[in-house]
C-alpha cells in the first residue's frame, strides 16, 4: 500500500473508537515511534512523522516523548536516501535533510500542544536556540501559537467543550519552574511565550468545503485570564533583574509593554477595561523604577516612549496619572534631556496632556532639535571639554544598525569638530575606536576648518595601517569627501590603491560613489570621471557591481554615465553583468545609457539571457539571493528601448537564429518586458517578419506570441500568422496555445469561464475573408467549448467530494 493511501486509511481510523481501530492505531504509533528512535532512512522517518501527525493524539504521551528525542538527536545521524531519485539524489539531499525532518517534528509537537503542554514547551524552547534558521523560525512560530488564546479552544466549538485558560496555566507554570540560568539562556523564547500570554487578541480558524473562516475576538477578563496576566507580569519583572546586556533589557521592556496594550477592535466591557487599567499601572510603576535606577540613557528613552503611548491610548484617569509620574521622573534627569536632543530617535517632546495626532510630536521636530544642538555645541567650552568628551563617548554607544538614527548627533559632532578643531582632532586621535561609527562627521568638521594640515597625517596613517581585518577607518576617509568643501584626489588615489591591494570592494565602492556624487562640480568633473573609471574595472575584476545601489538616486550618476563614450558605457555594462538581478536602481543607470545607445543595452540584456554568469549565480545563491537574468517587468527601461522596435527585434532575432532553445524564457521574455502592451511599431515589425522572414521568422513570431499570456491584443498578429501557415504546420498548434493561455483564474468555475471568454473573442473570425482563418476559428471554438464543459464537470465533482469530506449536505 502506498504511503499516501496508508495515511488516508489512518485518517479514517483516527475517527473510530472501536477496539479494532484502537489496536491498529496503537501498532501504527509503535512502529512509527520505533523508527524515530534510531532510524536513518529519510523516507521512512518522514513517513513515520506523517503517521504520528495523523494519529499521534491517540497516544500523545508516548508520541511527544519520541518526537522530543528525535528532534534532539536526528542531526547527529547519517541519513540515507532511496536510490529511486538517481542523479538528482545529491541535489535533493540538501533539501531532504535532518533540518527538514526537525521542522516536521516541531509540527508534530505543535499538534499535541494542548495535550502535552509542558513537554512541548521544553522542546520548542530548546529548538528556539538552534543554529539552523528554519528550525528556529518554526519553533518561534509555534511558541507564539502555544501561548496565545484560541477562540475555539477557550470557548469550544460546536459540541466540543472549551478548556478556557488551561493551556496558558500550564505554560506559565512551566516557566515559573525554570531556574534563573535556564531563563537567561532561553530568553528570546521565554519572552515570546510571555508576549503570547499577555496578548489580548484571540483568533480561530474554521475550514469548510468552500473556504476558511478566520474569527477574531478580545480575550475575556475572566478570573483565569486575569491571574495568568498577573503572573506573567511578575515573571517579566524577574527577567529584567536577571539579564545584563542592553539589548536583552530592551527586549524585556518590549514584552512588558504588551501587558499595557488592550485590543482596540470594537467596544470593550467594564471588566476588560479594568483588567487592562490595572496591568497598565503595574507596567508604569515598573517603568518608573527602571527610570530611577537605570544609567543607560537608551533604556530610559525606551521607557519614556512606551510610557507616552500608554498615556496616549488609555481612557483611564488613573493610568494617565501614573504615566505622568513616570514622565516627571524622566524629566528630572538632566543628562537624558541632552541625550534626547542629540540622539532622541524615540524621544518624546512636548506636553503629554495636549492632544497630538502626528508622529512629529513623538519624534520631536528635527528642525528644532537641530537648532538646539547648535546651542549645545556653543556651550561645550563653558561646560568643559572633559564633560562633553564623556558625553560624546557615552552617546556613541547607543545601539542601532541604522545610522539614520543619528542625523542630529552627526551634525552636532561636525559642528563641534569645526568649531573646536583641537578637540575634534583629540577625539579622532585618542578615541577613534570608540567613535568608529561617527568618524565621518568629525573628519568633515576638522577638514573644513583650519586644521587640515594636522588631519592629513592621521588620515594617511589610517590608510597605511588598514588591513583586511579592519577597513572601517579607510572607508570613513573615503566617504567623508561626499560632503567636504573640497576633494583631495591624492588621498582618494591612496585609498583606491590600498583598497585594491586589500581586495576590499566596499571601500572601492565608496571611492566610486564619491567620484559620482561630487561630479556636479565643474572644477573637478574631469578628474572625478577618471577616478570613477579607474575604480570601475577593479570592481569588475573583484566581481562586484554594488556601487549602482549606492549612487542610483543621485542625478549626477545618470548624467555622468550618459556622457560616457561608447567604450566607457561598455565598461559600465560589463560591470553590471555581475548583478544577480536588475532592480530599479540598476534600471535607472541602464536607462541613461539606453537614451543614447539603446542597442548597447539590448545587447547587454541578451547577453544576460543567453550567456548567464554561473559564477554570479553561485555567489548569489550562497548569499541567499535569487539569480535572475531579467526582472518580471521593467519600471522605466522599456520607455527608452521601445522607441526603436526594429533594432530591438533585429538583436533578439539574431540571438534566436543562433540558438532557438528555451526562447519563451529568453528572447521572447525580453520582448514581452520591453513591449508589454504590443506597441504599434512592434506589431508592424512582427507582421513584417511574418511576411518576409521565412520559416525562421514564422517560428520566431509564434514563440513571441506565447509569452503574452493569451492577451487579446495579440490576436491581429496571430491572425496574420495563421494566414501564412500551411494547414499541416506544427506552428498552428503554437498559435492555438498562445491564444488559449488564460493567466490566473479564480472561483470553482474560473477555468471554464475563461475558456468561454476565449471562445467569444474569436467568434468574429468565423466571418473572416481568409478561408484558413475561418477553418482555424471553427476548430478552435469547438475545442474551447468542449474544454469548458469538461472543466464544469470536473468542478462539480470536486465540490461534491469536498462536501463529503467535510460532512456537508
Coordinates of C-alpha atoms in Angstrom, one line a residue, residues 97-664:
X97 CA 17.8 17.0 5.3
X98 CA 17.8 16.5 9.0
X99 CA 16.7 20.1 9.4
X100 CA 13.6 19.4 7.2
X101 CA 12.7 16.5 9.4
X102 CA 13.3 18.7 12.5
X103 CA 10.8 21.3 11.3
X104 CA 8.3 18.4 10.7
X105 CA 8.9 17.1 14.2
X106 CA 8.2 20.6 15.5
X107 CA 4.9 20.5 13.6
X108 CA 4.1 17.2 15.3
X109 CA 4.9 18.7 18.7
X110 CA 2.7 21.7 17.9
X111 CA -0.2 19.4 17.0
X112 CA 0.0 17.9 20.5
X113 CA 0.4 21.3 22.3
X114 CA -2.9 21.2 24.2
X115 CA -2.4 17.5 25.2
X116 CA 1.2 17.6 26.5
X117 CA 1.8 21.3 27.1
X118 CA 4.8 21.2 29.5
X119 CA 6.8 18.8 27.3
X120 CA 6.0 20.8 24.2
X121 CA 7.2 24.0 25.9
X122 CA 10.5 22.4 26.7
X123 CA 11.0 21.1 23.2
X124 CA 10.1 24.3 21.5
X125 CA 12.4 26.4 23.8
X126 CA 15.2 24.0 23.0
X127 CA 14.6 24.4 19.3
X128 CA 14.4 28.2 19.6
X129 CA 18.1 28.3 20.3
X130 CA 19.1 26.0 17.4
X131 CA 21.8 27.2 14.9
X132 CA 19.6 26.4 11.9
X133 CA 17.3 29.3 10.9
X134 CA 14.5 27.2 9.6
X135 CA 14.3 25.2 12.9
X136 CA 14.4 28.4 15.0
X137 CA 11.7 30.0 12.8
X138 CA 9.4 27.0 13.1
X139 CA 9.9 26.9 16.9
X140 CA 9.2 30.6 17.4
X141 CA 6.0 30.4 15.3
X142 CA 4.7 27.6 17.4
X143 CA 5.7 29.2 20.7
X144 CA 3.5 32.1 19.8
X145 CA 0.6 29.9 18.9
X146 CA 1.0 27.8 22.0
X147 CA 0.8 30.8 24.4
X148 CA -2.0 32.8 22.7
X149 CA -5.6 32.3 23.4
X150 CA -7.6 30.5 20.7
X151 CA -11.4 31.1 20.4
X152 CA -12.3 27.5 19.7
X153 CA -10.0 26.1 22.4
X154 CA -11.1 28.6 25.0
X155 CA -14.9 28.6 24.4
X156 CA -15.3 25.4 22.5
X157 CA -16.6 24.7 19.0
X158 CA -20.0 23.1 18.4
X159 CA -20.3 20.0 20.6
X160 CA -16.7 20.2 21.8
X161 CA -16.4 21.9 25.2
X162 CA -13.8 24.6 25.7
X163 CA -11.0 24.3 28.1
X164 CA -10.6 28.0 29.0
X165 CA -7.2 29.1 30.2
X166 CA -6.0 25.6 30.9
X167 CA -3.1 25.6 28.4
X168 CA -2.0 29.1 29.4
X169 CA -1.8 28.0 33.1
X170 CA 0.4 25.1 32.1
X171 CA 2.7 27.4 30.1
X172 CA 3.1 29.9 32.9
X173 CA 3.7 27.1 35.5
X174 CA 6.3 25.6 33.2
X175 CA 8.2 28.9 33.0
X176 CA 7.9 29.7 36.7
X177 CA 9.5 26.3 37.5
X178 CA 12.6 27.1 35.4
X179 CA 15.8 28.2 37.1
X180 CA 17.4 31.6 36.5
X181 CA 20.2 30.2 34.2
X182 CA 17.6 28.4 32.1
X183 CA 15.5 31.6 31.7
X184 CA 18.6 33.6 30.7
X185 CA 19.7 31.1 28.2
X186 CA 16.3 30.8 26.6
X187 CA 15.4 34.4 27.0
X188 CA 14.0 35.1 23.5
X189 CA 11.8 32.0 23.5
X190 CA 10.6 32.7 27.0
X191 CA 9.7 36.3 26.1
X192 CA 7.8 35.0 23.0
X193 CA 5.7 32.9 25.3
X194 CA 5.1 35.7 27.8
X195 CA 4.1 38.1 25.0
X196 CA 1.6 35.5 23.9
X197 CA 0.2 35.1 27.4
X198 CA -0.1 38.9 27.7
X199 CA -1.8 39.4 24.3
X200 CA -5.5 40.2 24.4
X201 CA -6.3 39.1 20.9
X202 CA -7.9 35.8 20.2
X203 CA -8.3 34.0 16.9
X204 CA -9.6 30.8 15.4
X205 CA -9.8 29.2 12.0
X206 CA -12.6 27.0 10.7
X207 CA -12.5 25.2 7.3
X208 CA -15.4 24.2 5.1
X209 CA -15.7 22.8 1.6
X210 CA -15.9 26.3 0.1
X211 CA -13.4 28.2 2.2
X212 CA -11.9 29.1 5.5
X213 CA -13.4 31.4 8.2
X214 CA -11.0 33.5 10.3
X215 CA -12.5 34.7 13.6
X216 CA -11.1 37.3 15.9
X217 CA -12.1 38.4 19.4
X218 CA -10.8 40.0 22.6
X219 CA -9.6 37.8 25.5
X220 CA -12.3 38.0 28.2
X221 CA -11.4 39.4 31.6
X222 CA -12.2 36.0 33.3
X223 CA -10.5 35.1 36.6
X224 CA -8.1 32.7 34.9
X225 CA -7.0 35.3 32.3
X226 CA -6.5 37.9 35.0
X227 CA -4.4 35.5 37.1
X228 CA -2.2 34.5 34.1
X229 CA -1.6 38.1 33.2
X230 CA -0.6 39.0 36.8
X231 CA 1.8 36.0 37.0
X232 CA 3.3 36.8 33.6
X233 CA 4.0 40.4 34.5
X234 CA 5.7 39.2 37.7
X235 CA 7.9 36.9 35.6
X236 CA 8.8 39.7 33.2
X237 CA 9.9 41.8 36.1
X238 CA 12.1 39.0 37.4
X239 CA 13.6 38.6 33.9
X240 CA 14.7 42.2 33.9
X241 CA 16.6 41.7 37.1
X242 CA 18.2 38.6 35.6
X243 CA 19.5 39.9 32.3
X244 CA 22.6 42.1 31.9
X245 CA 23.0 43.4 28.3
X246 CA 21.3 46.4 26.9
X247 CA 19.6 44.5 24.1
X248 CA 18.2 42.0 26.5
X249 CA 16.8 44.7 28.8
X250 CA 15.2 46.4 25.8
X251 CA 13.6 43.1 24.7
X252 CA 12.2 42.6 28.2
X253 CA 10.8 46.1 28.3
X254 CA 9.1 45.4 24.9
X255 CA 7.5 42.3 26.4
X256 CA 6.4 44.2 29.5
X257 CA 4.7 46.9 27.3
X258 CA 2.5 44.1 25.8
X259 CA 0.6 43.9 29.2
X260 CA -0.5 47.6 28.9
X261 CA -2.0 47.2 25.4
X262 CA -5.7 46.4 25.1
X263 CA -7.2 45.3 21.8
X264 CA -8.7 48.3 20.1
X265 CA -11.2 46.5 18.0
X266 CA -14.8 47.3 18.9
X267 CA -16.3 48.1 22.3
X268 CA -14.8 46.5 25.4
X269 CA -16.7 45.7 28.6
X270 CA -16.0 47.2 32.1
X271 CA -14.2 44.2 33.4
X272 CA -11.8 44.1 30.4
X273 CA -11.1 47.8 30.7
X274 CA -10.4 47.4 34.4
X275 CA -8.0 44.5 33.8
X276 CA -6.0 46.5 31.3
X277 CA -6.0 49.5 33.5
X278 CA -4.6 47.5 36.5
X279 CA -2.0 45.9 34.3
X280 CA -1.0 49.2 32.7
X281 CA -0.4 50.8 36.1
X282 CA 1.7 47.8 37.1
X283 CA 3.7 48.3 34.0
X284 CA 4.2 52.0 34.5
X285 CA 5.2 51.5 38.2
X286 CA 7.9 49.1 36.8
X287 CA 8.9 51.7 34.2
X288 CA 9.2 54.3 36.9
X289 CA 11.6 52.1 38.9
X290 CA 13.7 51.5 35.8
X291 CA 13.8 55.2 35.1
X292 CA 15.1 55.8 38.6
X293 CA 17.7 53.1 38.7
X294 CA 18.9 52.8 35.1
X295 CA 22.0 54.6 34.0
X296 CA 21.7 53.6 30.3
X297 CA 20.1 56.6 28.5
X298 CA 18.8 54.4 25.6
X299 CA 16.8 52.3 28.0
X300 CA 15.4 55.4 29.6
X301 CA 14.4 56.6 26.2
X302 CA 12.5 53.3 25.5
X303 CA 10.7 53.7 28.9
X304 CA 9.7 57.2 28.0
X305 CA 8.5 56.2 24.6
X306 CA 6.4 53.3 25.8
X307 CA 5.0 55.3 28.8
X308 CA 3.9 58.1 26.4
X309 CA 2.0 55.7 24.2
X310 CA 0.3 54.1 27.2
X311 CA -0.8 57.6 28.2
X312 CA -1.9 58.4 24.7
X313 CA -4.1 55.4 24.2
X314 CA -5.7 54.9 27.6
X315 CA -9.0 56.3 28.7
X316 CA -8.2 55.6 32.4
X317 CA -7.6 58.7 34.5
X318 CA -5.5 56.5 36.9
X319 CA -3.3 55.2 34.1
X320 CA -2.7 58.7 32.7
X321 CA -1.7 60.0 36.1
X322 CA 0.7 57.1 36.6
X323 CA 2.2 57.7 33.2
X324 CA 2.8 61.4 34.1
X325 CA 4.6 60.3 37.3
X326 CA 7.0 58.3 35.1
X327 CA 7.4 61.4 32.9
X328 CA 8.3 63.5 35.9
X329 CA 11.0 61.1 36.9
X330 CA 12.5 61.1 33.4
X331 CA 12.2 64.9 33.1
X332 CA 14.3 65.3 36.3
X333 CA 17.2 63.5 34.5
X334 CA 19.2 66.4 33.1
X335 CA 21.6 64.2 31.2
X336 CA 18.8 62.4 29.5
X337 CA 17.5 65.8 28.3
X338 CA 20.7 66.4 26.4
X339 CA 20.8 62.8 25.1
X340 CA 17.2 63.2 23.8
X341 CA 18.0 66.3 21.9
X342 CA 21.1 64.8 20.2
X343 CA 20.2 61.1 19.8
X344 CA 16.4 61.0 20.7
X345 CA 15.2 58.9 17.8
X346 CA 12.4 57.7 20.1
X347 CA 12.4 60.6 22.4
X348 CA 9.1 62.3 23.4
X349 CA 8.9 66.1 23.3
X350 CA 6.2 68.5 24.5
X351 CA 3.3 68.4 26.9
X352 CA 1.8 64.9 27.1
X353 CA -1.6 66.2 28.2
X354 CA -2.1 68.1 25.0
X355 CA -3.7 66.2 22.1
X356 CA -1.2 65.2 19.4
X357 CA -2.2 63.3 16.3
X358 CA 1.0 63.4 14.3
X359 CA 4.2 61.5 14.6
X360 CA 6.4 64.6 14.7
X361 CA 5.3 65.1 18.3
X362 CA 6.8 61.8 19.4
X363 CA 10.0 62.2 17.4
X364 CA 10.3 65.9 18.1
X365 CA 10.8 68.5 15.4
X366 CA 14.0 67.7 13.5
X367 CA 14.5 71.4 12.8
X368 CA 14.0 72.4 16.5
X369 CA 16.4 69.6 17.7
X370 CA 19.0 70.8 15.1
X371 CA 18.7 74.3 16.4
X372 CA 19.1 73.2 20.0
X373 CA 22.1 71.1 19.1
X374 CA 23.8 74.2 17.8
X375 CA 23.1 75.8 21.2
X376 CA 24.6 72.8 22.9
X377 CA 27.7 73.0 20.7
X378 CA 28.2 76.6 21.7
X379 CA 28.1 75.6 25.3
X380 CA 30.9 73.0 25.0
X381 CA 33.8 75.2 26.3
X382 CA 31.6 76.5 29.2
X383 CA 30.5 73.0 30.3
X384 CA 34.0 71.7 29.8
X385 CA 35.6 69.5 27.2
X386 CA 36.0 66.8 29.8
X387 CA 32.2 66.7 30.3
X388 CA 31.5 66.7 26.6
X389 CA 34.1 64.1 25.8
X390 CA 32.5 61.7 28.3
X391 CA 29.0 62.6 26.9
X392 CA 30.0 62.0 23.3
X393 CA 31.6 58.7 24.1
X394 CA 28.6 57.7 26.1
X395 CA 26.1 58.7 23.5
X396 CA 28.0 56.9 20.7
X397 CA 27.3 53.6 22.5
X398 CA 23.6 53.8 21.5
X399 CA 22.8 50.5 19.8
X400 CA 21.3 50.9 16.3
X401 CA 22.0 49.2 13.0
X402 CA 20.7 52.2 11.1
X403 CA 22.9 55.4 11.0
X404 CA 19.7 57.3 10.1
X405 CA 19.1 57.1 13.8
X406 CA 21.7 59.8 14.4
X407 CA 21.2 62.7 12.0
X408 CA 21.2 65.4 14.7
X409 CA 24.1 63.8 16.6
X410 CA 26.1 63.6 13.3
X411 CA 25.6 67.3 12.6
X412 CA 26.4 68.2 16.2
X413 CA 29.7 66.3 16.0
X414 CA 30.6 68.1 12.7
X415 CA 29.8 71.4 14.3
X416 CA 31.8 70.7 17.4
X417 CA 34.8 69.5 15.3
X418 CA 34.6 72.5 13.1
X419 CA 34.2 75.0 16.0
X420 CA 36.8 73.3 18.2
X421 CA 39.2 71.6 15.8
X422 CA 41.8 70.7 18.5
X423 CA 39.0 68.9 20.4
X424 CA 37.9 67.2 17.2
X425 CA 41.5 66.1 16.5
X426 CA 41.8 64.8 20.0
X427 CA 38.6 62.7 19.6
X428 CA 39.9 61.3 16.3
X429 CA 43.4 60.6 17.6
X430 CA 42.6 59.2 21.1
X431 CA 39.1 57.8 20.7
X432 CA 38.8 56.7 17.1
X433 CA 37.9 53.1 18.0
X434 CA 35.1 54.0 20.4
X435 CA 33.8 56.6 17.8
X436 CA 34.2 54.4 14.7
X437 CA 30.6 54.8 13.6
X438 CA 31.0 58.6 13.8
X439 CA 34.3 59.3 12.2
X440 CA 32.8 60.9 9.1
X441 CA 31.2 64.0 10.8
X442 CA 34.3 64.5 12.9
X443 CA 36.6 64.2 9.9
X444 CA 34.4 66.6 7.9
X445 CA 34.3 69.2 10.7
X446 CA 38.1 69.2 11.1
X447 CA 38.8 69.0 7.4
X448 CA 36.6 72.0 6.6
X449 CA 38.2 74.0 9.4
X450 CA 41.8 75.3 9.8
X451 CA 43.4 72.1 11.0
X452 CA 43.5 70.2 7.7
X453 CA 47.3 70.1 7.7
X454 CA 47.2 68.3 11.1
X455 CA 44.5 65.9 10.0
X456 CA 46.2 64.7 6.8
X457 CA 49.0 62.8 8.6
X458 CA 46.3 61.0 10.7
X459 CA 44.3 60.0 7.7
X460 CA 47.5 58.9 5.9
X461 CA 48.4 56.7 8.8
X462 CA 44.9 55.2 8.9
X463 CA 45.2 54.4 5.2
X464 CA 48.7 52.9 5.6
X465 CA 47.7 50.8 8.6
X466 CA 44.4 49.5 7.1
X467 CA 44.3 45.7 6.9
X468 CA 41.9 43.0 5.7
X469 CA 40.5 42.7 9.2
X470 CA 40.0 46.5 9.7
X471 CA 39.0 48.8 6.9
X472 CA 36.3 51.0 8.7
X473 CA 38.8 53.9 9.0
X474 CA 39.7 53.5 5.3
X475 CA 36.1 53.7 4.4
X476 CA 35.5 56.8 6.5
X477 CA 38.4 58.5 4.9
X478 CA 36.8 58.0 1.5
X479 CA 33.2 58.6 2.4
X480 CA 33.9 62.0 4.1
X481 CA 34.6 63.6 0.7
X482 CA 30.9 63.2 -0.2
X483 CA 30.3 66.3 2.0
X484 CA 33.5 68.2 2.4
X485 CA 34.1 71.6 0.8
X486 CA 36.8 70.2 -1.4
X487 CA 38.1 66.9 -2.6
X488 CA 41.7 65.6 -2.1
X489 CA 42.5 63.4 -5.1
X490 CA 45.8 62.3 -3.7
X491 CA 44.1 60.9 -0.6
X492 CA 41.4 59.2 -2.7
X493 CA 44.0 57.7 -5.0
X494 CA 45.9 56.3 -2.0
X495 CA 42.6 54.9 -0.6
X496 CA 41.8 53.3 -4.0
X497 CA 45.2 51.7 -4.3
X498 CA 45.1 50.4 -0.7
X499 CA 41.6 49.0 -1.1
X500 CA 42.6 47.3 -4.3
X501 CA 45.6 45.6 -2.6
X502 CA 43.2 44.5 0.2
X503 CA 40.6 43.5 -2.4
X504 CA 38.0 45.4 -0.4
X505 CA 35.1 46.1 -2.7
X506 CA 33.2 48.1 -0.1
X507 CA 35.9 50.8 0.1
X508 CA 36.4 50.8 -3.7
X509 CA 32.7 51.4 -4.0
X510 CA 33.0 54.4 -1.6
X511 CA 35.6 55.9 -3.9
X512 CA 33.3 55.3 -6.9
X513 CA 30.4 56.9 -5.0
X514 CA 32.5 60.0 -4.2
X515 CA 33.5 60.2 -7.9
X516 CA 29.9 60.2 -9.0
X517 CA 28.4 62.2 -6.0
X518 CA 30.8 65.2 -6.4
X519 CA 30.7 65.3 -10.2
X520 CA 28.3 68.2 -10.3
X521 CA 31.3 70.5 -9.7
X522 CA 32.7 71.7 -13.0
X523 CA 36.2 72.2 -11.5
X524 CA 36.7 68.6 -10.6
X525 CA 34.4 66.9 -13.2
X526 CA 37.1 65.5 -15.4
X527 CA 39.2 64.2 -12.6
X528 CA 36.2 62.6 -10.9
X529 CA 35.3 60.9 -14.1
X530 CA 38.8 59.5 -14.4
X531 CA 38.7 58.4 -10.8
X532 CA 35.4 56.5 -11.4
X533 CA 36.7 54.8 -14.5
X534 CA 39.8 53.7 -12.6
X535 CA 37.6 52.2 -9.8
X536 CA 35.1 50.5 -12.0
X537 CA 37.3 47.9 -13.7
X538 CA 38.7 47.0 -10.3
X539 CA 35.2 46.3 -9.0
X540 CA 34.6 44.2 -12.1
X541 CA 37.7 42.2 -11.5
X542 CA 36.6 41.6 -7.9
X543 CA 33.1 40.5 -9.1
X544 CA 31.2 43.4 -7.6
X545 CA 28.6 45.8 -9.0
X546 CA 27.2 47.1 -5.7
X547 CA 28.1 50.7 -6.5
X548 CA 25.0 51.1 -8.6
X549 CA 22.8 50.6 -5.5
X550 CA 24.7 53.4 -3.6
X551 CA 24.5 56.1 -6.3
X552 CA 21.4 55.3 -8.4
X553 CA 19.3 58.1 -6.7
X554 CA 21.9 60.8 -7.5
X555 CA 21.1 62.7 -10.7
X556 CA 24.8 63.1 -11.1
X557 CA 25.1 59.3 -11.6
X558 CA 22.8 59.2 -14.7
X559 CA 24.3 62.4 -16.0
X560 CA 27.9 61.1 -15.8
X561 CA 27.0 57.7 -17.3
X562 CA 25.0 59.4 -20.0
X563 CA 28.0 61.5 -21.0
X564 CA 30.4 58.5 -21.3
X565 CA 31.8 57.4 -24.7
X566 CA 30.5 54.1 -26.2
X567 CA 33.6 52.3 -24.9
X568 CA 33.1 53.7 -21.4
X569 CA 29.5 52.7 -21.5
X570 CA 30.5 49.1 -22.4
X571 CA 32.8 49.1 -19.4
X572 CA 29.8 50.0 -17.2
X573 CA 27.7 47.3 -18.8
X574 CA 30.5 44.8 -18.4
X575 CA 30.4 45.5 -14.7
X576 CA 26.6 45.4 -14.5
X577 CA 26.7 41.8 -15.8
X578 CA 27.8 41.0 -12.3
X579 CA 24.4 42.0 -10.8
X580 CA 22.4 39.0 -9.6
X581 CA 19.2 40.9 -10.5
X582 CA 18.3 44.0 -12.5
X583 CA 16.4 46.0 -9.9
X584 CA 15.0 49.5 -10.2
X585 CA 18.4 51.0 -9.1
X586 CA 20.3 49.4 -11.9
X587 CA 17.5 50.1 -14.3
X588 CA 17.9 53.9 -13.9
X589 CA 21.6 53.6 -14.9
X590 CA 20.7 51.3 -17.8
X591 CA 18.0 53.8 -18.9
X592 CA 20.6 56.6 -19.0
X593 CA 22.7 54.5 -21.5
X594 CA 19.6 53.4 -23.4
X595 CA 18.7 57.0 -24.0
X596 CA 21.9 57.4 -26.1
X597 CA 22.6 53.9 -27.4
X598 CA 19.6 51.5 -26.9
X599 CA 21.3 48.8 -29.0
X600 CA 24.1 48.5 -26.4
X601 CA 21.5 47.9 -23.6
X602 CA 19.6 45.4 -25.7
X603 CA 22.8 43.6 -26.4
X604 CA 23.6 43.6 -22.6
X605 CA 20.2 42.2 -21.8
X606 CA 20.5 39.4 -24.4
X607 CA 24.0 38.6 -23.0
X608 CA 22.4 38.1 -19.6
X609 CA 19.7 35.8 -21.1
X610 CA 21.8 33.8 -23.4
X611 CA 25.1 33.7 -21.5
X612 CA 24.2 33.8 -17.8
X613 CA 27.1 34.2 -15.4
X614 CA 27.3 30.9 -13.5
X615 CA 29.8 32.4 -11.0
X616 CA 27.5 35.3 -10.1
X617 CA 24.6 32.9 -9.8
X618 CA 26.6 30.7 -7.4
X619 CA 27.6 33.7 -5.3
X620 CA 24.0 34.9 -5.2
X621 CA 22.7 31.5 -4.1
X622 CA 25.4 31.3 -1.3
X623 CA 24.3 34.7 -0.1
X624 CA 20.7 33.7 -0.1
X625 CA 19.6 35.7 -3.2
X626 CA 17.9 34.6 -6.3
X627 CA 19.8 35.0 -9.6
X628 CA 17.5 36.5 -12.2
X629 CA 18.5 37.3 -15.8
X630 CA 15.6 39.7 -16.2
X631 CA 13.1 41.2 -13.9
X632 CA 9.4 40.2 -14.2
X633 CA 8.8 43.7 -15.7
X634 CA 10.8 46.9 -16.2
X635 CA 9.9 50.1 -14.3
X636 CA 11.3 52.7 -16.7
X637 CA 13.8 51.0 -19.1
X638 CA 11.1 49.9 -21.6
X639 CA 10.4 53.6 -22.3
X640 CA 13.9 54.1 -23.8
X641 CA 14.2 50.7 -25.5
X642 CA 10.7 50.5 -27.1
X643 CA 11.4 53.6 -29.2
X644 CA 13.3 51.6 -31.8
X645 CA 11.4 48.3 -32.2
X646 CA 13.2 47.4 -35.4
X647 CA 16.6 47.4 -33.7
X648 CA 15.3 45.5 -30.7
X649 CA 13.7 42.8 -32.8
X650 CA 16.8 42.5 -35.0
X651 CA 19.0 41.9 -32.0
X652 CA 16.7 39.3 -30.4
X653 CA 16.1 37.6 -33.8
X654 CA 19.9 37.3 -34.3
X655 CA 20.2 35.5 -30.9
X656 CA 17.3 33.3 -31.8
X657 CA 18.8 32.4 -35.2
X658 CA 22.0 31.3 -33.4
X659 CA 20.2 29.4 -30.5
X660 CA 16.4 28.9 -30.5
X661 CA 16.3 26.8 -27.4
X662 CA 14.2 28.0 -24.4
X663 CA 13.1 31.0 -26.5
X664 CA 10.0 31.5 -24.4

